[in-house]
Amino acid sequence: MKITILTLFPEMFSSLSSSIVGRAVKEGKFQLNIVDIRVYTEDKHLKCDDYPFGGGAGMVMMAQPIGSAIEAVDPDHSARRIYLSPKGRRLTQERVISLAEEGRDLVLLCGHYEGVDQRAIDLFIDEEISIGDYVLTGGELPAMVLADCVVRYLDGVLSPASLVDESFSENLLEYPQYTRPVEYRGLTVPEVLRSGNHAEIDKWRRKQALALTKKMRPDLLE
Ligand code: 9D3
């Protein structure tokens, strides 16, 4: 799978190279292509945004640089083209899994300022996705979130065991985890986890997960 990210702020993506995503790229599990939209503007001053028709605060990203960039990176429209937008459908784990399983390349368009000219969306975008109900300054962090979530499901990125554990714990928060030492500042690791009795350990973990979910995320139990 190839993920192409279109942005006016390509330098924001340098942190990806030092994450699990970066490792997956180095190991050839998928390709990551960060593209500067500005390269595609036909404006002689390299302008990519302008004032909104009808007035209002802020700037709007122009359709031309976005359209030319998308046509250049995905000329046959073989990729799924996603615009990260506060107006999009909320990202869910279900959507993440379906995008990963579908296996099509992704083109992720990051907006900035007040948004992008609606014609760029109407002509070039398949789907709009938001990552949640809070206001960010642009689509760059959401694009990294989406890429990170999808890449976990590509072959060889995570151990199959992690993904199996995840599917068994569906809709419950995770039980508390401990590692060495047995005692830290007067707090000790629960006895049952050191007992070697795996039936008891499973029982304890299920009980903890259920109690934690009731307390923190009762909505998940409905
Ligand atoms: C004045 C109305 N604002 C919408 C709430 C304008 C606006 C705010 C923030 C337009 C764009 C942005 C930048 N945010 C994103 O591009 C974005 C986003 C977000 O802010 N929250 C959650 N998911 C996403 S995906 C893209």
PDB file of C-alpha atoms and ligand atoms in Angstrom:
ATOM      1  CA  MET A   1       0.000   0.000   0.000  1.00  0.00           C
ATOM      2  CA  LYS A   2       1.130   3.536  -0.708  1.00  0.00           C
ATOM      3  CA  ILE A   3      -0.059   6.499   1.346  1.00  0.00           C
ATOM      4  CA  THR A   4       0.417   9.898  -0.304  1.00  0.00           C
ATOM      5  CA  ILE A   5      -0.090  12.958   1.874  1.00  0.00           C
ATOM      6  CA  LEU A   6      -0.792  16.315   0.214  1.00  0.00           C
ATOM      7  CA  THR A   7       0.025  19.291   2.431  1.00  0.00           C
ATOM      8  CA  LEU A   8       1.290  22.876   2.516  1.00  0.00           C
ATOM      9  CA  PHE A   9       3.402  21.892   5.568  1.00  0.00           C
ATOM     10  CA  PRO A  10       5.470  18.835   4.531  1.00  0.00           C
ATOM     11  CA  GLU A  11       8.039  19.431   7.303  1.00  0.00           C
ATOM     12  CA  MET A  12       5.367  18.534   9.884  1.00  0.00           C
ATOM     13  CA  PHE A  13       5.681  14.889   8.787  1.00  0.00           C
ATOM     14  CA  SER A  14       9.372  14.428   9.610  1.00  0.00           C
ATOM     15  CA  SER A  15       8.462  12.951  13.021  1.00  0.00           C
ATOM     16  CA  LEU A  16       6.829   9.965  11.283  1.00  0.00           C
ATOM     17  CA  SER A  17      10.260   8.617  10.297  1.00  0.00           C
ATOM     18  CA  SER A  18      11.114   7.903  13.943  1.00  0.00           C
ATOM     19  CA  SER A  19       7.915   5.961  14.760  1.00  0.00           C
ATOM     20  CA  ILE A  20       6.542   2.490  14.058  1.00  0.00           C
ATOM     21  CA  VAL A  21       5.299   4.009  10.811  1.00  0.00           C
ATOM     22  CA  GLY A  22       8.873   4.998   9.969  1.00  0.00           C
ATOM     23  CA  ARG A  23      10.107   1.510  10.740  1.00  0.00           C
ATOM     24  CA  ALA A  24       7.405  -0.011   8.527  1.00  0.00           C
ATOM     25  CA  VAL A  25       8.523   2.250   5.665  1.00  0.00           C
ATOM     26  CA  LYS A  26      12.188   1.275   6.140  1.00  0.00           C
ATOM     27  CA  GLU A  27      11.207  -2.409   6.166  1.00  0.00           C
ATOM     28  CA  GLY A  28       9.287  -1.927   2.919  1.00  0.00           C
ATOM     29  CA  LYS A  29       5.881  -2.803   4.420  1.00  0.00           C
ATOM     30  CA  PHE A  30       4.351   0.241   2.768  1.00  0.00           C
ATOM     31  CA  GLN A  31       5.335   3.478   1.013  1.00  0.00           C
ATOM     32  CA  LEU A  32       4.850   6.959   2.392  1.00  0.00           C
ATOM     33  CA  ASN A  33       4.917   9.851  -0.046  1.00  0.00           C
ATOM     34  CA  ILE A  34       4.769  13.386   1.397  1.00  0.00           C
ATOM     35  CA  VAL A  35       3.919  15.900  -1.331  1.00  0.00           C
ATOM     36  CA  ASP A  36       4.117  19.697  -1.058  1.00  0.00           C
ATOM     37  CA  ILE A  37       0.982  21.096  -2.726  1.00  0.00           C
ATOM     38  CA  ARG A  38       2.853  24.353  -3.424  1.00  0.00           C
ATOM     39  CA  VAL A  39       4.945  22.560  -6.061  1.00  0.00           C
ATOM     40  CA  TYR A  40       1.797  22.312  -8.208  1.00  0.00           C
ATOM     41  CA  THR A  41       0.548  25.898  -8.102  1.00  0.00           C
ATOM     42  CA  GLU A  42       0.411  27.753 -11.414  1.00  0.00           C
ATOM     43  CA  ASP A  43       0.572  31.095  -9.579  1.00  0.00           C
ATOM     44  CA  LYS A  44       3.828  32.951 -10.302  1.00  0.00           C
ATOM     45  CA  HIS A  45       4.205  33.891  -6.616  1.00  0.00           C
ATOM     46  CA  LEU A  46       3.495  30.247  -5.589  1.00  0.00           C
ATOM     47  CA  LYS A  47       0.270  31.346  -3.892  1.00  0.00           C
ATOM     48  CA  CYS A  48      -2.004  28.449  -2.839  1.00  0.00           C
ATOM     49  CA  ASP A  49      -4.683  30.288  -0.835  1.00  0.00           C
ATOM     50  CA  ASP A  50      -6.899  33.321  -1.309  1.00  0.00           C
ATOM     51  CA  TYR A  51      -9.717  35.305   0.300  1.00  0.00           C
ATOM     52  CA  PRO A  52     -13.148  33.651   0.492  1.00  0.00           C
ATOM     53  CA  PHE A  53     -15.832  34.773  -1.982  1.00  0.00           C
ATOM     54  CA  GLY A  54     -18.655  36.297   0.057  1.00  0.00           C
ATOM     55  CA  GLY A  55     -16.281  37.502   2.762  1.00  0.00           C
ATOM     56  CA  GLY A  56     -15.459  36.119   6.181  1.00  0.00           C
ATOM     57  CA  ALA A  57     -12.402  35.422   8.271  1.00  0.00           C
ATOM     58  CA  GLY A  58      -9.363  33.510   7.091  1.00  0.00           C
ATOM     59  CA  MET A  59      -8.107  32.139   3.819  1.00  0.00           C
ATOM     60  CA  VAL A  60      -9.288  29.323   1.556  1.00  0.00           C
ATOM     61  CA  MET A  61      -6.970  26.865  -0.196  1.00  0.00           C
ATOM     62  CA  MET A  62      -7.277  27.231  -3.977  1.00  0.00           C
ATOM     63  CA  ALA A  63      -8.709  24.402  -6.103  1.00  0.00           C
ATOM     64  CA  GLN A  64      -6.037  24.515  -8.841  1.00  0.00           C
ATOM     65  CA  PRO A  65      -2.932  23.484  -6.842  1.00  0.00           C
ATOM     66  CA  ILE A  66      -4.925  20.728  -5.107  1.00  0.00           C
ATOM     67  CA  GLY A  67      -6.451  19.433  -8.343  1.00  0.00           C
ATOM     68  CA  SER A  68      -3.108  19.421 -10.159  1.00  0.00           C
ATOM     69  CA  ALA A  69      -1.392  17.705  -7.206  1.00  0.00           C
ATOM     70  CA  ILE A  70      -4.031  14.964  -6.989  1.00  0.00           C
ATOM     71  CA  GLU A  71      -3.984  14.351 -10.746  1.00  0.00           C
ATOM     72  CA  ALA A  72      -0.184  14.135 -10.650  1.00  0.00           C
ATOM     73  CA  VAL A  73       0.013  11.608  -7.784  1.00  0.00           C
ATOM     74  CA  ASP A  74      -3.054   9.527  -8.760  1.00  0.00           C
ATOM     75  CA  PRO A  75      -3.597   9.981 -12.521  1.00  0.00           C
ATOM     76  CA  ASP A  76      -5.833   6.902 -12.980  1.00  0.00           C
ATOM     77  CA  HIS A  77      -7.796   7.436  -9.751  1.00  0.00           C
ATOM     78  CA  SER A  78      -6.738   4.044  -8.426  1.00  0.00           C
ATOM     79  CA  ALA A  79      -6.298   5.421  -4.895  1.00  0.00           C
ATOM     80  CA  ARG A  80      -8.944   6.241  -2.355  1.00  0.00           C
ATOM     81  CA  ARG A  81      -8.816  10.014  -2.012  1.00  0.00           C
ATOM     82  CA  ILE A  82      -9.617  11.242   1.473  1.00  0.00           C
ATOM     83  CA  TYR A  83      -9.907  14.844   2.662  1.00  0.00           C
ATOM     84  CA  LEU A  84      -9.265  15.242   6.388  1.00  0.00           C
ATOM     85  CA  SER A  85     -11.974  17.698   7.362  1.00  0.00           C
ATOM     86  CA  PRO A  86     -13.833  18.819  10.496  1.00  0.00           C
ATOM     87  CA  LYS A  87     -17.028  18.180   8.483  1.00  0.00           C
ATOM     88  CA  GLY A  88     -16.095  14.595   7.683  1.00  0.00           C
ATOM     89  CA  ARG A  89     -17.534  11.386   9.058  1.00  0.00           C
ATOM     90  CA  ARG A  90     -15.859  10.534  12.367  1.00  0.00           C
ATOM     91  CA  LEU A  91     -12.996   8.047  12.092  1.00  0.00           C
ATOM     92  CA  THR A  92     -13.737   4.689  13.720  1.00  0.00           C
ATOM     93  CA  GLN A  93     -11.658   1.552  14.176  1.00  0.00           C
ATOM     94  CA  GLU A  94     -14.155  -0.171  11.858  1.00  0.00           C
ATOM     95  CA  ARG A  95     -13.327   2.301   9.068  1.00  0.00           C
ATOM     96  CA  VAL A  96      -9.586   1.913   9.749  1.00  0.00           C
ATOM     97  CA  ILE A  97      -9.840  -1.868   9.365  1.00  0.00           C
ATOM     98  CA  SER A  98     -11.896  -1.627   6.184  1.00  0.00           C
ATOM     99  CA  LEU A  99      -9.404   0.791   4.591  1.00  0.00           C
ATOM    100  CA  ALA A 100      -6.502  -1.508   5.520  1.00  0.00           C
ATOM    101  CA  GLU A 101      -8.281  -4.640   4.266  1.00  0.00           C
ATOM    102  CA  GLU A 102      -9.380  -2.990   1.036  1.00  0.00           C
ATOM    103  CA  GLY A 103      -5.664  -2.384   0.467  1.00  0.00           C
ATOM    104  CA  ARG A 104      -6.096   0.452  -2.030  1.00  0.00           C
ATOM    105  CA  ASP A 105      -3.500   3.213  -1.999  1.00  0.00           C
ATOM    106  CA  LEU A 106      -4.584   6.306  -0.075  1.00  0.00           C
ATOM    107  CA  VAL A 107      -4.260   9.965  -0.996  1.00  0.00           C
ATOM    108  CA  LEU A 108      -4.756  12.116   2.115  1.00  0.00           C
ATOM    109  CA  LEU A 109      -5.470  15.803   1.532  1.00  0.00           C
ATOM    110  CA  CYS A 110      -4.656  18.090   4.466  1.00  0.00           C
ATOM    111  CA  GLY A 111      -6.505  21.383   4.649  1.00  0.00           C
ATOM    112  CA  HIS A 112      -5.241  24.422   6.473  1.00  0.00           C
ATOM    113  CA  TYR A 113      -6.702  27.872   7.177  1.00  0.00           C
ATOM    114  CA  GLU A 114     -10.505  27.911   6.888  1.00  0.00           C
ATOM    115  CA  GLY A 115     -10.617  24.995   4.474  1.00  0.00           C
ATOM    116  CA  VAL A 116     -10.385  24.243   0.781  1.00  0.00           C
ATOM    117  CA  ASP A 117     -12.379  25.497  -2.213  1.00  0.00           C
ATOM    118  CA  GLN A 118     -15.474  23.262  -2.426  1.00  0.00           C
ATOM    119  CA  ARG A 119     -14.763  22.505  -6.114  1.00  0.00           C
ATOM    120  CA  ALA A 120     -11.548  20.684  -5.182  1.00  0.00           C
ATOM    121  CA  ILE A 121     -13.651  18.451  -2.917  1.00  0.00           C
ATOM    122  CA  ASP A 122     -16.461  17.980  -5.444  1.00  0.00           C
ATOM    123  CA  LEU A 123     -14.074  17.122  -8.300  1.00  0.00           C
ATOM    124  CA  PHE A 124     -11.276  15.161  -6.652  1.00  0.00           C
ATOM    125  CA  ILE A 125     -12.275  13.730  -3.258  1.00  0.00           C
ATOM    126  CA  ASP A 126     -14.011  10.395  -2.515  1.00  0.00           C
ATOM    127  CA  GLU A 127     -14.588  10.774   1.203  1.00  0.00           C
ATOM    128  CA  GLU A 128     -14.173  13.248   4.098  1.00  0.00           C
ATOM    129  CA  ILE A 129     -12.971  12.069   7.501  1.00  0.00           C
ATOM    130  CA  SER A 130     -12.736  13.900  10.851  1.00  0.00           C
ATOM    131  CA  ILE A 131     -10.813  12.476  13.796  1.00  0.00           C
ATOM    132  CA  GLY A 132     -13.119  13.900  16.471  1.00  0.00           C
ATOM    133  CA  ASP A 133     -15.049  16.834  17.829  1.00  0.00           C
ATOM    134  CA  TYR A 134     -12.299  19.289  18.714  1.00  0.00           C
ATOM    135  CA  VAL A 135     -10.732  22.056  16.635  1.00  0.00           C
ATOM    136  CA  LEU A 136      -7.208  21.714  15.228  1.00  0.00           C
ATOM    137  CA  THR A 137      -5.284  24.133  12.999  1.00  0.00           C
ATOM    138  CA  GLY A 138      -5.195  21.802  10.001  1.00  0.00           C
ATOM    139  CA  GLY A 139      -5.502  18.295   8.623  1.00  0.00           C
ATOM    140  CA  GLU A 140      -1.841  17.316   9.081  1.00  0.00           C
ATOM    141  CA  LEU A 141      -2.180  15.726  12.527  1.00  0.00           C
ATOM    142  CA  PRO A 142      -5.407  13.951  11.456  1.00  0.00           C
ATOM    143  CA  ALA A 143      -3.589  12.566   8.370  1.00  0.00           C
ATOM    144  CA  MET A 144      -0.823  11.217  10.617  1.00  0.00           C
ATOM    145  CA  VAL A 145      -3.457   9.701  12.915  1.00  0.00           C
ATOM    146  CA  LEU A 146      -5.190   7.966  10.009  1.00  0.00           C
ATOM    147  CA  ALA A 147      -1.903   6.725   8.474  1.00  0.00           C
ATOM    148  CA  ASP A 148      -0.749   5.408  11.867  1.00  0.00           C
ATOM    149  CA  CYS A 149      -4.037   3.547  12.484  1.00  0.00           C
ATOM    150  CA  VAL A 150      -4.123   1.956   9.021  1.00  0.00           C
ATOM    151  CA  VAL A 151      -0.448   0.930   8.943  1.00  0.00           C
ATOM    152  CA  ARG A 152      -0.856  -1.177  12.106  1.00  0.00           C
ATOM    153  CA  TYR A 153      -3.033  -3.574  10.105  1.00  0.00           C
ATOM    154  CA  LEU A 154      -0.691  -4.043   7.144  1.00  0.00           C
ATOM    155  CA  ASP A 155       1.080  -7.404   6.985  1.00  0.00           C
ATOM    156  CA  GLY A 156       4.127  -7.637   9.196  1.00  0.00           C
ATOM    157  CA  VAL A 157       3.828  -4.282  10.959  1.00  0.00           C
ATOM    158  CA  LEU A 158       2.421  -5.604  14.249  1.00  0.00           C
ATOM    159  CA  SER A 159       2.700  -9.080  15.665  1.00  0.00           C
ATOM    160  CA  PRO A 160      -0.473 -11.087  14.874  1.00  0.00           C
ATOM    161  CA  ALA A 161      -0.725 -11.773  18.638  1.00  0.00           C
ATOM    162  CA  SER A 162      -1.270  -8.064  19.401  1.00  0.00           C
ATOM    163  CA  LEU A 163      -4.083  -7.888  16.876  1.00  0.00           C
ATOM    164  CA  VAL A 164      -5.685 -11.103  18.209  1.00  0.00           C
ATOM    165  CA  ASP A 165      -5.561  -9.751  21.810  1.00  0.00           C
ATOM    166  CA  GLU A 166      -7.165  -6.564  20.534  1.00  0.00           C
ATOM    167  CA  SER A 167     -10.054  -8.373  18.845  1.00  0.00           C
ATOM    168  CA  PHE A 168     -10.758 -10.430  22.005  1.00  0.00           C
ATOM    169  CA  SER A 169     -10.816  -7.303  24.180  1.00  0.00           C
ATOM    170  CA  GLU A 170     -13.255  -5.584  21.824  1.00  0.00           C
ATOM    171  CA  ASN A 171     -15.311  -2.841  23.469  1.00  0.00           C
ATOM    172  CA  LEU A 172     -13.529  -3.122  26.820  1.00  0.00           C
ATOM    173  CA  LEU A 173     -10.769  -0.869  28.116  1.00  0.00           C
ATOM    174  CA  GLU A 174      -7.505  -2.635  28.761  1.00  0.00           C
ATOM    175  CA  TYR A 175      -6.699  -4.151  32.167  1.00  0.00           C
ATOM    176  CA  PRO A 176      -3.763  -2.655  34.141  1.00  0.00           C
ATOM    177  CA  GLN A 177      -0.288  -3.757  33.061  1.00  0.00           C
ATOM    178  CA  TYR A 178       2.791  -4.239  35.257  1.00  0.00           C
ATOM    179  CA  THR A 179       6.426  -5.041  34.666  1.00  0.00           C
ATOM    180  CA  ARG A 180       9.448  -5.388  36.961  1.00  0.00           C
ATOM    181  CA  PRO A 181      10.217  -4.579  39.717  1.00  0.00           C
ATOM    182  CA  VAL A 182       7.622  -6.315  41.929  1.00  0.00           C
ATOM    183  CA  GLU A 183       7.662  -3.352  44.295  1.00  0.00           C
ATOM    184  CA  TYR A 184       7.947   0.323  43.336  1.00  0.00           C
ATOM    185  CA  ARG A 185       7.571   3.071  45.954  1.00  0.00           C
ATOM    186  CA  GLY A 186       5.519   0.833  48.196  1.00  0.00           C
ATOM    187  CA  LEU A 187       3.163  -0.366  45.459  1.00  0.00           C
ATOM    188  CA  THR A 188       3.361  -4.064  44.574  1.00  0.00           C
ATOM    189  CA  VAL A 189       2.302  -5.985  41.496  1.00  0.00           C
ATOM    190  CA  PRO A 190      -0.959  -7.882  42.196  1.00  0.00           C
ATOM    191  CA  GLU A 191      -0.164 -11.368  43.511  1.00  0.00           C
ATOM    192  CA  VAL A 192      -2.327 -13.154  40.928  1.00  0.00           C
ATOM    193  CA  LEU A 193      -0.164 -11.874  38.030  1.00  0.00           C
ATOM    194  CA  ARG A 194       2.874 -13.574  39.606  1.00  0.00           C
ATOM    195  CA  SER A 195       1.051 -16.831  40.381  1.00  0.00           C
ATOM    196  CA  GLY A 196       1.547 -18.470  36.990  1.00  0.00           C
ATOM    197  CA  ASN A 197      -2.122 -19.557  37.095  1.00  0.00           C
ATOM    198  CA  HIS A 198      -3.320 -18.437  33.696  1.00  0.00           C
ATOM    199  CA  ALA A 199      -6.981 -19.178  34.277  1.00  0.00           C
ATOM    200  CA  GLU A 200      -6.890 -16.949  37.373  1.00  0.00           C
ATOM    201  CA  ILE A 201      -4.900 -14.293  35.513  1.00  0.00           C
ATOM    202  CA  ASP A 202      -7.458 -14.208  32.690  1.00  0.00           C
ATOM    203  CA  LYS A 203     -10.299 -13.991  35.217  1.00  0.00           C
ATOM    204  CA  TRP A 204      -8.603 -11.109  37.075  1.00  0.00           C
ATOM    205  CA  ARG A 205      -7.899  -9.223  33.856  1.00  0.00           C
ATOM    206  CA  ARG A 206     -11.481  -9.581  32.604  1.00  0.00           C
ATOM    207  CA  LYS A 207     -12.814  -8.319  35.932  1.00  0.00           C
ATOM    208  CA  GLN A 208     -10.434  -5.337  35.937  1.00  0.00           C
ATOM    209  CA  ALA A 209     -11.269  -4.467  32.326  1.00  0.00           C
ATOM    210  CA  LEU A 210     -14.993  -4.586  33.034  1.00  0.00           C
ATOM    211  CA  ALA A 211     -14.731  -2.434  36.189  1.00  0.00           C
ATOM    212  CA  LEU A 212     -12.530   0.109  34.420  1.00  0.00           C
ATOM    213  CA  THR A 213     -14.907   0.299  31.462  1.00  0.00           C
ATOM    214  CA  LYS A 214     -17.933   0.788  33.762  1.00  0.00           C
ATOM    215  CA  LYS A 215     -16.123   3.638  35.505  1.00  0.00           C
ATOM    216  CA  MET A 216     -14.460   5.437  32.590  1.00  0.00           C
ATOM    217  CA  ARG A 217     -16.480   4.530  29.477  1.00  0.00           C
ATOM    218  CA  PRO A 218     -19.944   3.232  30.419  1.00  0.00           C
ATOM    219  CA  ASP A 219     -21.042   4.112  26.868  1.00  0.00           C
ATOM    220  CA  LEU A 220     -18.976   1.176  25.562  1.00  0.00           C
ATOM    221  CA  LEU A 221     -21.097  -1.339  27.508  1.00  0.00           C
ATOM    222  CA  GLU A 222     -24.431  -0.360  25.953  1.00  0.00           C
TER     223      GLU A 222
HETATM  224  C1  9D3 B   1     -15.221  28.257  11.753  1.00  0.00           C
HETATM  225  C2  9D3 B   1     -15.481  26.841  11.586  1.00  0.00           C
HETATM  226  N1  9D3 B   1     -14.317  25.976  11.790  1.00  0.00           N
HETATM  227  C3  9D3 B   1     -14.803  24.566  11.729  1.00  0.00           C
HETATM  228  C4  9D3 B   1     -14.949  23.981  13.090  1.00  0.00           C
HETATM  229  C5  9D3 B   1     -13.312  26.202  10.753  1.00  0.00           C
HETATM  230  C6  9D3 B   1     -12.160  25.279  10.769  1.00  0.00           C
HETATM  231  C7  9D3 B   1     -11.534  24.940  11.961  1.00  0.00           C
HETATM  232  C8  9D3 B   1     -10.407  24.098  11.953  1.00  0.00           C
HETATM  233  C9  9D3 B   1     -11.681  24.785   9.585  1.00  0.00           C
HETATM  234  C10 9D3 B   1     -10.565  23.964   9.587  1.00  0.00           C
HETATM  235  C11 9D3 B   1      -9.917  23.635  10.751  1.00  0.00           C
HETATM  236  C12 9D3 B   1      -8.722  22.770  10.742  1.00  0.00           C
HETATM  237  N2  9D3 B   1      -9.050  21.374  11.100  1.00  0.00           N
HETATM  238  C13 9D3 B   1      -8.898  20.381  10.235  1.00  0.00           C
HETATM  239  O1  9D3 B   1      -8.487  20.610   9.117  1.00  0.00           O
HETATM  240  C14 9D3 B   1      -9.290  19.033  10.625  1.00  0.00           C
HETATM  241  C15 9D3 B   1      -9.825  18.514  11.835  1.00  0.00           C
HETATM  242  C16 9D3 B   1     -10.145  19.129  13.101  1.00  0.00           C
HETATM  243  O2  9D3 B   1      -9.956  20.330  13.336  1.00  0.00           O
HETATM  244  N3  9D3 B   1     -10.662  18.323  14.075  1.00  0.00           N
HETATM  245  C17 9D3 B   1     -10.872  16.990  13.911  1.00  0.00           C
HETATM  246  N4  9D3 B   1     -10.598  16.384  12.769  1.00  0.00           N
HETATM  247  C18 9D3 B   1     -10.090  17.153  11.750  1.00  0.00           C
HETATM  248  S1  9D3 B   1      -9.691  16.567  10.257  1.00  0.00           S
HETATM  249  C19 9D3 B   1      -9.179  18.021   9.691  1.00  0.00           C
END
